[in-house]
Short mmCIF file of C-alpha atoms in Angstrom, two decimals:
data_model
loop_
_atom_site.label_atom_id
_atom_site.label_comp_id
_atom_site.label_asym_id
_atom_site.label_seq_id
_atom_site.Cartn_x
_atom_site.Cartn_y
_atom_site.Cartn_z
CA MET A 24 3.24 47.87 41.13
CA ALA A 25 7.04 47.74 41.11
CA LYS A 26 6.92 44.74 38.77
CA SER A 27 4.87 46.59 36.17
CA LYS A 28 7.30 49.52 36.21
CA THR A 29 10.25 47.22 35.60
CA THR A 30 8.49 45.45 32.70
CA GLN A 31 7.60 48.81 31.19
CA LYS A 32 11.22 49.92 31.54
CA LYS A 33 12.45 46.71 29.88
CA ARG A 34 10.03 47.19 27.00
CA ARG A 35 11.10 50.81 26.62
CA ASP A 36 14.78 49.79 26.69
CA ILE A 37 14.23 47.11 24.00
CA PHE A 38 12.32 49.62 21.88
CA TRP A 39 15.13 52.18 22.14
CA ARG A 40 17.77 49.55 21.40
CA ILE A 41 15.90 48.56 18.23
CA ILE A 42 15.57 52.19 17.12
CA HIS A 43 19.23 52.98 17.75
CA GLY A 44 20.45 49.82 16.00
CA GLN A 45 21.88 48.10 19.04
CA LEU A 46 19.64 45.02 18.93
CA LEU A 47 19.53 44.42 15.16
CA THR A 48 23.04 45.23 14.06
CA VAL A 49 24.78 44.71 10.75
CA ASP A 50 26.60 41.77 12.28
CA PHE A 51 23.23 40.14 13.07
CA PHE A 52 22.17 40.46 9.42
CA LYS A 53 25.55 39.13 8.23
CA ARG A 54 25.17 36.04 10.40
CA HIS A 55 21.51 35.35 9.59
CA TRP A 56 21.15 36.60 6.01
CA TRP A 57 19.93 33.27 4.62
CA LYS A 58 17.28 32.85 7.34
CA ILE A 59 16.01 36.37 6.65
CA LEU A 60 16.00 35.68 2.91
CA VAL A 61 14.04 32.46 3.41
CA ALA A 62 11.54 34.24 5.69
CA VAL A 63 11.03 37.07 3.19
CA GLY A 64 10.66 34.54 0.36
CA MET A 65 8.04 32.62 2.32
CA VAL A 66 6.10 35.81 3.00
CA VAL A 67 6.18 36.72 -0.71
CA VAL A 68 5.02 33.23 -1.71
CA TYR A 69 2.23 33.39 0.90
CA ILE A 70 1.01 36.76 -0.35
CA SER A 71 1.10 35.71 -4.01
CA THR A 72 -0.72 32.44 -3.28
CA LYS A 73 -3.39 34.25 -1.31
CA TYR A 74 -3.86 36.75 -4.15
CA GLN A 75 -4.17 33.98 -6.74
CA CYS A 76 -6.67 32.16 -4.55
CA GLN A 77 -8.82 35.27 -4.15
CA THR A 78 -8.81 36.08 -7.86
CA ARG A 79 -9.72 32.49 -8.72
CA MET A 80 -12.54 32.54 -6.17
CA VAL A 81 -13.94 35.68 -7.85
CA ALA A 82 -13.70 33.95 -11.24
CA ILE A 83 -15.48 30.88 -9.83
CA ASP A 84 -18.29 33.05 -8.46
CA LYS A 85 -18.70 34.73 -11.87
CA LEU A 86 -18.82 31.35 -13.58
CA LYS A 87 -21.37 30.04 -11.08
CA THR A 88 -23.71 32.96 -11.75
CA GLU A 89 -23.23 32.52 -15.49
CA LEU A 90 -24.00 28.81 -15.14
CA GLU A 91 -27.20 29.58 -13.24
CA ILE A 92 -28.28 31.99 -15.98
CA VAL A 93 -27.57 29.41 -18.69
CA LYS A 94 -29.43 26.71 -16.74
CA ASN A 95 -32.48 28.96 -16.41
CA GLN A 96 -32.37 29.78 -20.12
CA SER A 97 -32.10 26.07 -20.91
CA ILE A 98 -35.13 25.27 -18.78
CA THR A 99 -37.10 28.08 -20.43
CA GLU A 100 -36.22 26.90 -23.94
CA ARG A 101 -37.00 23.30 -23.03
CA SER A 102 -40.43 24.23 -21.72
CA ARG A 103 -41.13 26.26 -24.88
CA TYR A 104 -40.10 23.31 -27.03
CA MET A 105 -42.18 20.86 -25.02
CA GLY A 106 -45.16 23.19 -25.22
CA SER A 107 -44.89 23.54 -28.97
CA THR A 108 -44.40 19.78 -29.37
CA ARG A 109 -47.51 19.03 -27.34
CA GLU A 110 -49.47 21.66 -29.25
CA SER A 111 -48.46 20.26 -32.65
CA ALA A 112 -49.17 16.71 -31.49
CA MET A 113 -52.63 17.73 -30.31
CA GLN A 114 -53.30 19.57 -33.57
CA GLU A 115 -52.26 16.45 -35.48
CA LEU A 116 -54.62 14.33 -33.39
CA VAL A 117 -57.50 16.74 -33.97
CA ASP A 118 -56.79 16.74 -37.70
CA THR A 119 -56.70 12.94 -37.91
CA LEU A 120 -60.00 12.65 -36.00
CA HIS A 121 -61.64 15.32 -38.23
CA LEU A 122 -63.08 17.28 -35.29
CA ASN A 123 -62.93 20.62 -37.15
CA LEU A 124 -61.32 22.36 -34.19
CA LYS A 125 -58.95 25.26 -34.80
CA LYS A 126 -56.40 27.12 -32.76
CA GLN A 127 -57.84 30.25 -31.18
CA ASP A 128 -56.05 33.47 -32.17
CA GLN A 129 -57.22 35.56 -29.23
CA PRO A 130 -56.67 34.70 -25.59
CA PRO A 131 -59.73 33.96 -23.45
CA PHE A 132 -61.40 36.88 -21.70
CA LYS A 133 -63.84 37.34 -18.86
CA ILE A 134 -67.38 38.45 -19.45
CA SER A 135 -68.62 40.68 -16.71
CA TYR A 136 -72.15 41.87 -16.22
CA SER A 137 -73.87 44.09 -13.72
CA LYS A 138 -77.34 43.56 -12.26
#
């Protein structure tokens, strides 16, 4: 228990020395100004790089969703085109064989009856 009291006292002493300017003095900053400047510069570069990375990730996500939408639209248009191509090819075949078949204007419907 005595050991924990001494460590608490040391921590408290270091804290008070920092607050009162005894640990980090002007002389300390004069001696180590370039190290502090490099450290601050590295922190600024880290923060700016992280911000750029996050904004680019958001842009990539937007582009991915836009790409998915365009792909789906492309598939839809392709299926419409293929359907119309098949339909016109079949109509051409029917016309060349003279089967007298025509395209139905109304969709099929169910006939229901009750007993």
